[in-house]
Amino acid sequence: FDWSSIDTSQLPSSYKTNSLKEKKLLRIAEHFLQQYTHLCPDRKPLFLHPINECGVEKFVSTTVRPTLLPYTELYHWDGCASFVSDYLTMEPLKSPITPPSSLYSPTTILKYQRGNCFDFSVLLCSMLIGAGYDAYCVHGYATRKICTLDETLELCPLLRKPQEVPKEGTKRKSNKYRIKPPPDLQSKFELQQEAKKKAEIEAAQKNKEREEKNVMEVEKPERDPLYGLWVHAWVLVLSGKKEVPETFFINPFTGNSHSTMDESFLGIESVWNHRNYWVNMQDCRNGCKDLIFDLSDAICWEIMLSRSNKPLQLLPDAEEEKELSDTEMNDTQEKEEEDMSFDMPPSWVAPIQISPREFETCCSQGRKVILYKKAKLEKWAPYLNGNGLVKRLTIYADLDCTEVVEVREWFKNREDMLDMREVNKQTQLTTDYFSPGHLLGLKAHTYMSLEPETEHMMEFYSEARVDGLQKRVENANEMTEYFMGQDDFLHVRHTEFGKRGQKIHLAGTTTDINSRPIVQIKECFHRNPEKPADEDVAERIFLITEEMIQLTYHLKDKYITASKKDFFKVAEKDRKRNEIIMTPEMCITYQAGSCEKDKKLLHLYKLLQKLTVEEKQLKQQVRQSEAEVLNILKIRENEETNVKLSVSIYNTERNEKRRQQYEAMKNTMEDELQGQGEQDLDYLAPFLFQIGHREKMTKGQALRVRDNCLTDFKHCLIDKANIIQARLEKAVEELQKDQWFHENQNQLSAEEEEDFLARCSETRFHIQILVLRLNREKQTAPQKYLALEEKLRRDPRLAEHLGQA
């Protein structure tokens, strides 16, 4: 990209010339630079007044244009930083060890979407200051990987695990009189096995760390001959404003935050914002670790536009200034006095504006690719891809990025609410994650294929479903469903299927040819505190093929065995009543902790009848679950085949239907307003009615209409003034009660006195308003009368006769 070919003809005049105040500022900066060069000959020149895109010298602080853009994402530092790093394309400095000779305006940088580290920093700093942060541009030195945006040896931020904060254990105070702890009943053998496993894990961890260390040594970059000389610009955010707890750096190339102790930042020459310019006077041999960021400290930071009465002190030892001659000292003091009374001129940069379409694009040319260590991150603008893809992270097994291990994709604006997709290339497992609002309440879907009766795991938003289903896991042979918040405390239902073609005799039922035969249904229940434990079912198993039903109850307190019941259904039935004949051999009961005989057959018979009915209902529910799975797979296949993107009703550029509706509504409103204007009341209608609404009037009739209209208007003005006068006289009468208050003041209570004074104050205020209104009416009444007379003279119905009059 050739910056010399950009068009500057349309830029404002502030870009091409300097105001008187700016010229004065440049003289002050030049004088400051001379002092700095004389007192610090070993340090490099300061970055003070580079040229802009029009070739005009501008002070760096005036290039910062604080701006708050109307997007909620840009109200916080991380949103601003990510926008700048994604929207702009990085250009390296022409000389990596010297600052640039030019610094273009943020508006030009936004227009062409490219720039160096100084351009990035000025734009980001402008946005952060506008958002309320105490932000500064920094001119300093950093490592080569920071300056060249080399992240090939850095771990992708999306793969970093959050640091675990160790929990501080509470120390118990030793008590002389305490209860002895119970004896340790742990098995010594188990402790030995655990210690052995722990040692193996530690050894494996050490081997892993050793391998990683070896890999890091292999991957370690070669020695940099320019280490400590690479010039870089970044942003400093001081703590305090916007509830920032700690001072930190922002690398504008990546948008990532860094601690001020980060070893990647090697030194600071100067910092500036839109108000002032500070030179760092601290030693940077240890990088930025030991720096103090209190800019009011004159020993650590030398300010250019000082507001104090002290002279500039670029070095702590004032004795070194004796080298200056007396004449130079006098000139210096005069200039310093001039500098102290000088304020920074406003920014010469035009207001920073970003259109909704540009903000939505968010990436240079709509796409951006970042290479990390064993990973590649791709970003796209919304609506650029037809499937709504906005971000993709590809994870590799090697440094050369040839063997793909996993692919993660993020989506936006999809009608099927698909938010993220993970594809494991090794296991071929795909997991789709959905935002709330999917047609079927889907939360996540893990699959290898969208074909039915293959491995699927579907998670749902349980609160959006009537049955409270949370998760369903299915394959060709079984299906497991997990529930939450069920009234019957059900939390797991497991169903086993048989193979098709296997002849399974189901008593009293017929098996559908296409459906898989159900072999077993198992349900697990949480504890119901309203029932006794030996009556509260914990697990029930319906063995369909064996015609058995097994019930297991919850454990009672201090028991290690649970009560159980096993029912055996028989194929033979009473032919007359078609009912099951109950015999003692059909039920085996175990009652934990009880030596009582089994309950009566009538109770067991009713329980068996109830379970038989519930078994039929369960079969129907299982078939419904199978049908729902098939329906979900069909819908998901259609959604992936025909991807539809949703467009906000407020986005009239993309929402063509909404734009047409808006234009139609606008046209309708304009027509209504036009019709309403035509139907406005005619001020001459009452007077024209008196003469019979004639289209053509004689001169006498026209004069009569005019005189009647003026007389009526005059009476209206007099009545209005009389009303105001009457109200004024009434208020004055109320205020005259003040004499009564002085006579009876001693007899009034404090509340009555306060109430009377408040009323008096309100009455005085009312009188003042009425006097003002009455005076205004007296002044404007003649003007209104003359205006109406002129309007009547110009009225097309009367103009023919009144013009002659």
mmCIF file of N, CA and C in Angstrom, residues 369-451:
data_model
loop_
_atom_site.group_PDB
_atom_site.id
_atom_site.type_symbol
_atom_site.label_atom_id
_atom_site.label_comp_id
_atom_site.label_asym_id
_atom_site.label_seq_id
_atom_site.Cartn_x
_atom_site.Cartn_y
_atom_site.Cartn_z
ATOM 1 N N VAL A 369 -6.840 -13.561 9.552
ATOM 2 C CA VAL A 369 -6.242 -14.855 9.916
ATOM 3 C C VAL A 369 -5.081 -14.597 10.867
ATOM 4 N N ILE A 370 -5.054 -15.308 11.987
ATOM 5 C CA ILE A 370 -3.983 -15.195 12.983
ATOM 6 C C ILE A 370 -3.405 -16.579 13.218
ATOM 7 N N LEU A 371 -2.093 -16.689 13.127
ATOM 8 C CA LEU A 371 -1.417 -17.962 13.360
ATOM 9 C C LEU A 371 -0.849 -17.994 14.771
ATOM 10 N N TYR A 372 -1.191 -19.046 15.516
ATOM 11 C CA TYR A 372 -0.683 -19.260 16.861
ATOM 12 C C TYR A 372 0.116 -20.566 16.890
ATOM 13 N N LYS A 373 0.599 -20.880 18.068
ATOM 14 C CA LYS A 373 1.336 -22.137 18.233
ATOM 15 C C LYS A 373 0.366 -23.308 18.097
ATOM 16 N N LYS A 374 0.552 -24.093 17.062
ATOM 17 C CA LYS A 374 -0.272 -25.257 16.758
ATOM 18 C C LYS A 374 -1.754 -24.905 16.607
ATOM 19 N N ALA A 375 -2.034 -23.716 16.127
ATOM 20 C CA ALA A 375 -3.433 -23.309 15.962
ATOM 21 C C ALA A 375 -3.518 -22.191 14.935
ATOM 22 N N LYS A 376 -4.675 -22.096 14.291
ATOM 23 C CA LYS A 376 -4.957 -21.016 13.345
ATOM 24 C C LYS A 376 -6.348 -20.470 13.638
ATOM 25 N N LEU A 377 -6.435 -19.155 13.811
ATOM 26 C CA LEU A 377 -7.701 -18.499 14.117
ATOM 27 C C LEU A 377 -8.114 -17.641 12.929
ATOM 28 N N GLU A 378 -9.326 -17.873 12.442
ATOM 29 C CA GLU A 378 -9.881 -17.106 11.323
ATOM 30 C C GLU A 378 -11.121 -16.363 11.802
ATOM 31 N N LYS A 379 -11.254 -15.109 11.369
ATOM 32 C CA LYS A 379 -12.406 -14.289 11.735
ATOM 33 C C LYS A 379 -13.045 -13.729 10.467
ATOM 34 N N TRP A 380 -14.370 -13.662 10.481
ATOM 35 C CA TRP A 380 -15.119 -13.090 9.371
ATOM 36 C C TRP A 380 -16.128 -12.084 9.898
ATOM 37 N N ALA A 381 -16.531 -11.179 9.048
ATOM 38 C CA ALA A 381 -17.586 -10.232 9.396
ATOM 39 C C ALA A 381 -18.931 -10.952 9.364
ATOM 40 N N PRO A 382 -19.886 -10.542 10.212
ATOM 41 C CA PRO A 382 -21.214 -11.157 10.164
ATOM 42 C C PRO A 382 -21.851 -10.992 8.789
ATOM 43 N N TYR A 383 -22.616 -11.992 8.397
ATOM 44 C CA TYR A 383 -23.338 -12.036 7.120
ATOM 45 C C TYR A 383 -22.404 -12.183 5.925
ATOM 46 N N LEU A 384 -21.085 -12.267 6.135
ATOM 47 C CA LEU A 384 -20.182 -12.458 5.000
ATOM 48 C C LEU A 384 -20.300 -13.893 4.486
ATOM 49 N N ASN A 385 -20.414 -14.854 5.398
ATOM 50 C CA ASN A 385 -20.605 -16.253 5.022
ATOM 51 C C ASN A 385 -22.090 -16.592 5.084
ATOM 52 N N GLY A 386 -22.541 -17.351 4.129
ATOM 53 C CA GLY A 386 -23.954 -17.695 4.058
ATOM 54 C C GLY A 386 -24.443 -18.542 5.218
ATOM 55 N N ASN A 387 -23.527 -19.288 5.866
ATOM 56 C CA ASN A 387 -23.932 -20.128 7.003
ATOM 57 C C ASN A 387 -23.778 -19.424 8.340
ATOM 58 N N GLY A 388 -23.462 -18.122 8.335
ATOM 59 C CA GLY A 388 -23.350 -17.372 9.585
ATOM 60 C C GLY A 388 -22.045 -17.557 10.311
ATOM 61 N N LEU A 389 -21.042 -18.175 9.683
ATOM 62 C CA LEU A 389 -19.754 -18.413 10.326
ATOM 63 C C LEU A 389 -19.015 -17.095 10.537
ATOM 64 N N VAL A 390 -18.576 -16.833 11.788
ATOM 65 C CA VAL A 390 -17.839 -15.599 12.095
ATOM 66 C C VAL A 390 -16.449 -15.885 12.661
ATOM 67 N N LYS A 391 -16.212 -17.101 13.124
ATOM 68 C CA LYS A 391 -14.899 -17.392 13.703
ATOM 69 C C LYS A 391 -14.641 -18.893 13.622
ATOM 70 N N ARG A 392 -13.381 -19.256 13.319
ATOM 71 C CA ARG A 392 -13.000 -20.670 13.253
ATOM 72 C C ARG A 392 -11.609 -20.840 13.852
ATOM 73 N N LEU A 393 -11.485 -21.775 14.748
ATOM 74 C CA LEU A 393 -10.200 -22.118 15.362
ATOM 75 C C LEU A 393 -9.838 -23.541 14.961
ATOM 76 N N THR A 394 -8.712 -23.667 14.266
ATOM 77 C CA THR A 394 -8.218 -24.983 13.844
ATOM 78 C C THR A 394 -7.017 -25.344 14.704
ATOM 79 N N ILE A 395 -7.082 -26.470 15.376
ATOM 80 C CA ILE A 395 -6.023 -26.931 16.279
ATOM 81 C C ILE A 395 -5.253 -28.058 15.587
ATOM 82 N N TYR A 396 -3.906 -27.936 15.612
ATOM 83 C CA TYR A 396 -3.042 -28.912 14.938
ATOM 84 C C TYR A 396 -2.227 -29.694 15.962
ATOM 85 N N ALA A 397 -1.728 -30.829 15.517
ATOM 86 C CA ALA A 397 -0.914 -31.673 16.388
ATOM 87 C C ALA A 397 0.561 -31.335 16.295
ATOM 88 N N ASP A 398 0.981 -30.620 15.259
ATOM 89 C CA ASP A 398 2.403 -30.321 15.056
ATOM 90 C C ASP A 398 2.577 -28.825 14.839
ATOM 91 N N LEU A 399 3.841 -28.383 14.944
ATOM 92 C CA LEU A 399 4.165 -26.968 14.770
ATOM 93 C C LEU A 399 4.035 -26.518 13.320
ATOM 94 N N ASP A 400 4.172 -27.454 12.378
ATOM 95 C CA ASP A 400 4.058 -27.102 10.963
ATOM 96 C C ASP A 400 2.609 -26.945 10.527
ATOM 97 N N CYS A 401 1.668 -27.232 11.435
ATOM 98 C CA CYS A 401 0.232 -27.075 11.171
ATOM 99 C C CYS A 401 -0.199 -27.875 9.940
ATOM 100 N N THR A 402 0.110 -29.172 9.959
ATOM 101 C CA THR A 402 -0.295 -30.046 8.853
ATOM 102 C C THR A 402 -1.349 -31.062 9.285
ATOM 103 N N GLU A 403 -1.285 -31.540 10.526
ATOM 104 C CA GLU A 403 -2.225 -32.563 11.009
ATOM 105 C C GLU A 403 -3.294 -31.898 11.882
ATOM 106 N N VAL A 404 -4.526 -31.886 11.403
ATOM 107 C CA VAL A 404 -5.632 -31.240 12.125
ATOM 108 C C VAL A 404 -6.149 -32.185 13.207
ATOM 109 N N VAL A 405 -6.277 -31.656 14.420
ATOM 110 C CA VAL A 405 -6.794 -32.435 15.550
ATOM 111 C C VAL A 405 -8.254 -32.062 15.830
ATOM 112 N N GLU A 406 -8.544 -30.774 15.842
ATOM 113 C CA GLU A 406 -9.890 -30.331 16.213
ATOM 114 C C GLU A 406 -10.191 -29.007 15.512
ATOM 115 N N VAL A 407 -11.462 -28.816 15.195
ATOM 116 C CA VAL A 407 -11.920 -27.572 14.563
ATOM 117 C C VAL A 407 -13.096 -27.047 15.381
ATOM 118 N N ARG A 408 -12.999 -25.764 15.777
ATOM 119 C CA ARG A 408 -14.092 -25.121 16.511
ATOM 120 C C ARG A 408 -14.598 -23.939 15.688
ATOM 121 N N GLU A 409 -15.894 -23.865 15.532
ATOM 122 C CA GLU A 409 -16.500 -22.816 14.725
ATOM 123 C C GLU A 409 -17.567 -22.081 15.539
ATOM 124 N N TRP A 410 -17.608 -20.758 15.358
ATOM 125 C CA TRP A 410 -18.611 -19.925 16.028
ATOM 126 C C TRP A 410 -19.493 -19.275 14.967
ATOM 127 N N PHE A 411 -20.797 -19.206 15.275
ATOM 128 C CA PHE A 411 -21.773 -18.677 14.324
ATOM 129 C C PHE A 411 -22.557 -17.529 14.975
ATOM 130 N N LYS A 412 -23.144 -16.688 14.120
ATOM 131 C CA LYS A 412 -23.989 -15.588 14.587
ATOM 132 C C LYS A 412 -25.182 -15.425 13.657
ATOM 133 N N ASN A 413 -26.282 -14.944 14.228
ATOM 134 C CA ASN A 413 -27.479 -14.545 13.476
ATOM 135 C C ASN A 413 -28.149 -15.709 12.760
ATOM 136 N N ARG A 414 -27.988 -16.917 13.266
ATOM 137 C CA ARG A 414 -28.651 -18.054 12.633
ATOM 138 C C ARG A 414 -30.038 -18.232 13.236
ATOM 139 N N GLU A 415 -31.010 -18.525 12.382
ATOM 140 C CA GLU A 415 -32.373 -18.722 12.867
ATOM 141 C C GLU A 415 -32.501 -20.002 13.690
ATOM 142 N N ASP A 416 -31.646 -20.987 13.438
ATOM 143 C CA ASP A 416 -31.705 -22.213 14.239
ATOM 144 C C ASP A 416 -30.947 -22.082 15.557
ATOM 145 N N MET A 417 -30.477 -20.869 15.882
ATOM 146 C CA MET A 417 -29.824 -20.545 17.155
ATOM 147 C C MET A 417 -28.505 -21.291 17.353
ATOM 148 N N LEU A 418 -27.905 -21.838 16.292
ATOM 149 C CA LEU A 418 -26.611 -22.503 16.412
ATOM 150 C C LEU A 418 -25.561 -21.468 16.786
ATOM 151 N N ASP A 419 -24.834 -21.744 17.859
ATOM 152 C CA ASP A 419 -23.861 -20.786 18.387
ATOM 153 C C ASP A 419 -22.424 -21.247 18.159
ATOM 154 N N MET A 420 -22.169 -22.539 18.326
ATOM 155 C CA MET A 420 -20.798 -23.040 18.230
ATOM 156 C C MET A 420 -20.832 -24.489 17.782
ATOM 157 N N ARG A 421 -19.740 -24.903 17.100
ATOM 158 C CA ARG A 421 -19.615 -26.293 16.653
ATOM 159 C C ARG A 421 -18.183 -26.757 16.883
ATOM 160 N N GLU A 422 -18.050 -27.913 17.499
ATOM 161 C CA GLU A 422 -16.749 -28.544 17.713
ATOM 162 C C GLU A 422 -16.695 -29.849 16.921
ATOM 163 N N VAL A 423 -15.637 -30.006 16.122
ATOM 164 C CA VAL A 423 -15.454 -31.218 15.320
ATOM 165 C C VAL A 423 -14.120 -31.834 15.701
ATOM 166 N N ASN A 424 -14.160 -33.032 16.254
ATOM 167 C CA ASN A 424 -12.957 -33.776 16.606
ATOM 168 C C ASN A 424 -12.573 -34.640 15.409
ATOM 169 N N LYS A 425 -11.473 -34.274 14.749
ATOM 170 C CA LYS A 425 -11.077 -34.984 13.535
ATOM 171 C C LYS A 425 -10.562 -36.390 13.811
ATOM 172 N N GLN A 426 -10.171 -36.664 15.052
ATOM 173 C CA GLN A 426 -9.662 -37.993 15.379
ATOM 174 C C GLN A 426 -10.789 -38.983 15.642
ATOM 175 N N THR A 427 -11.816 -38.539 16.376
ATOM 176 C CA THR A 427 -12.954 -39.425 16.676
ATOM 177 C C THR A 427 -14.129 -39.195 15.735
ATOM 178 N N GLN A 428 -14.039 -38.121 14.892
ATOM 179 C CA GLN A 428 -15.110 -37.753 13.963
ATOM 180 C C GLN A 428 -16.407 -37.391 14.687
ATOM 181 N N LEU A 429 -16.283 -36.979 15.950
ATOM 182 C CA LEU A 429 -17.448 -36.560 16.717
ATOM 183 C C LEU A 429 -17.690 -35.064 16.500
ATOM 184 N N THR A 430 -18.936 -34.703 16.260
ATOM 185 C CA THR A 430 -19.329 -33.306 16.070
ATOM 186 C C THR A 430 -20.288 -32.907 17.182
ATOM 187 N N THR A 431 -20.027 -31.756 17.809
ATOM 188 C CA THR A 431 -20.898 -31.257 18.867
ATOM 189 C C THR A 431 -21.368 -29.863 18.494
ATOM 190 N N ASP A 432 -22.686 -29.704 18.415
ATOM 191 C CA ASP A 432 -23.291 -28.412 18.130
ATOM 192 C C ASP A 432 -23.851 -27.827 19.417
ATOM 193 N N TYR A 433 -23.579 -26.545 19.653
ATOM 194 C CA TYR A 433 -24.096 -25.851 20.833
ATOM 195 C C TYR A 433 -25.068 -24.761 20.367
ATOM 196 N N PHE A 434 -26.218 -24.684 21.044
ATOM 197 C CA PHE A 434 -27.272 -23.770 20.638
ATOM 198 C C PHE A 434 -27.564 -22.767 21.745
ATOM 199 N N SER A 435 -27.929 -21.562 21.347
ATOM 200 C CA SER A 435 -28.394 -20.554 22.295
ATOM 201 C C SER A 435 -29.856 -20.832 22.638
ATOM 202 N N PRO A 436 -30.348 -20.318 23.769
ATOM 203 C CA PRO A 436 -31.756 -20.526 24.106
ATOM 204 C C PRO A 436 -32.665 -19.961 23.016
ATOM 205 N N GLY A 437 -33.713 -20.710 22.710
ATOM 206 C CA GLY A 437 -34.666 -20.243 21.713
ATOM 207 C C GLY A 437 -34.826 -21.174 20.530
ATOM 208 N N HIS A 438 -34.138 -22.321 20.535
ATOM 209 C CA HIS A 438 -34.297 -23.262 19.431
ATOM 210 C C HIS A 438 -35.719 -23.827 19.437
ATOM 211 N N LEU A 439 -36.195 -24.159 18.244
ATOM 212 C CA LEU A 439 -37.566 -24.647 18.085
ATOM 213 C C LEU A 439 -37.857 -25.837 18.980
ATOM 214 N N LEU A 440 -36.886 -26.730 19.161
ATOM 215 C CA LEU A 440 -37.079 -27.945 19.951
ATOM 216 C C LEU A 440 -36.389 -27.872 21.307
ATOM 217 N N GLY A 441 -35.938 -26.691 21.711
ATOM 218 C CA GLY A 441 -35.303 -26.537 23.017
ATOM 219 C C GLY A 441 -33.921 -27.153 23.099
ATOM 220 N N LEU A 442 -33.251 -27.362 21.962
ATOM 221 C CA LEU A 442 -31.924 -27.988 21.968
ATOM 222 C C LEU A 442 -30.889 -27.076 22.608
ATOM 223 N N LYS A 443 -30.005 -27.685 23.398
ATOM 224 C CA LYS A 443 -28.892 -26.971 24.013
ATOM 225 C C LYS A 443 -27.563 -27.425 23.415
ATOM 226 N N ALA A 444 -27.420 -28.725 23.180
ATOM 227 C CA ALA A 444 -26.209 -29.276 22.568
ATOM 228 C C ALA A 444 -26.576 -30.584 21.879
ATOM 229 N N HIS A 445 -25.846 -30.916 20.821
ATOM 230 C CA HIS A 445 -26.102 -32.146 20.066
ATOM 231 C C HIS A 445 -24.758 -32.715 19.622
ATOM 232 N N THR A 446 -24.435 -33.898 20.114
ATOM 233 C CA THR A 446 -23.190 -34.580 19.762
ATOM 234 C C THR A 446 -23.530 -35.777 18.880
ATOM 235 N N TYR A 447 -22.846 -35.893 17.749
ATOM 236 C CA TYR A 447 -23.183 -36.951 16.797
ATOM 237 C C TYR A 447 -21.987 -37.215 15.882
ATOM 238 N N MET A 448 -22.043 -38.374 15.220
ATOM 239 C CA MET A 448 -21.095 -38.691 14.164
ATOM 240 C C MET A 448 -21.767 -38.577 12.795
ATOM 241 N N SER A 449 -23.071 -38.825 12.794
ATOM 242 C CA SER A 449 -23.856 -38.726 11.579
ATOM 243 C C SER A 449 -25.277 -38.358 11.964
ATOM 244 N N LEU A 450 -25.981 -37.689 11.061
ATOM 245 C CA LEU A 450 -27.369 -37.335 11.313
ATOM 246 C C LEU A 450 -28.327 -38.455 10.916
ATOM 247 N N GLU A 451 -27.779 -39.637 10.626
ATOM 248 C CA GLU A 451 -28.622 -40.789 10.334
ATOM 249 C C GLU A 451 -29.258 -41.299 11.623
#
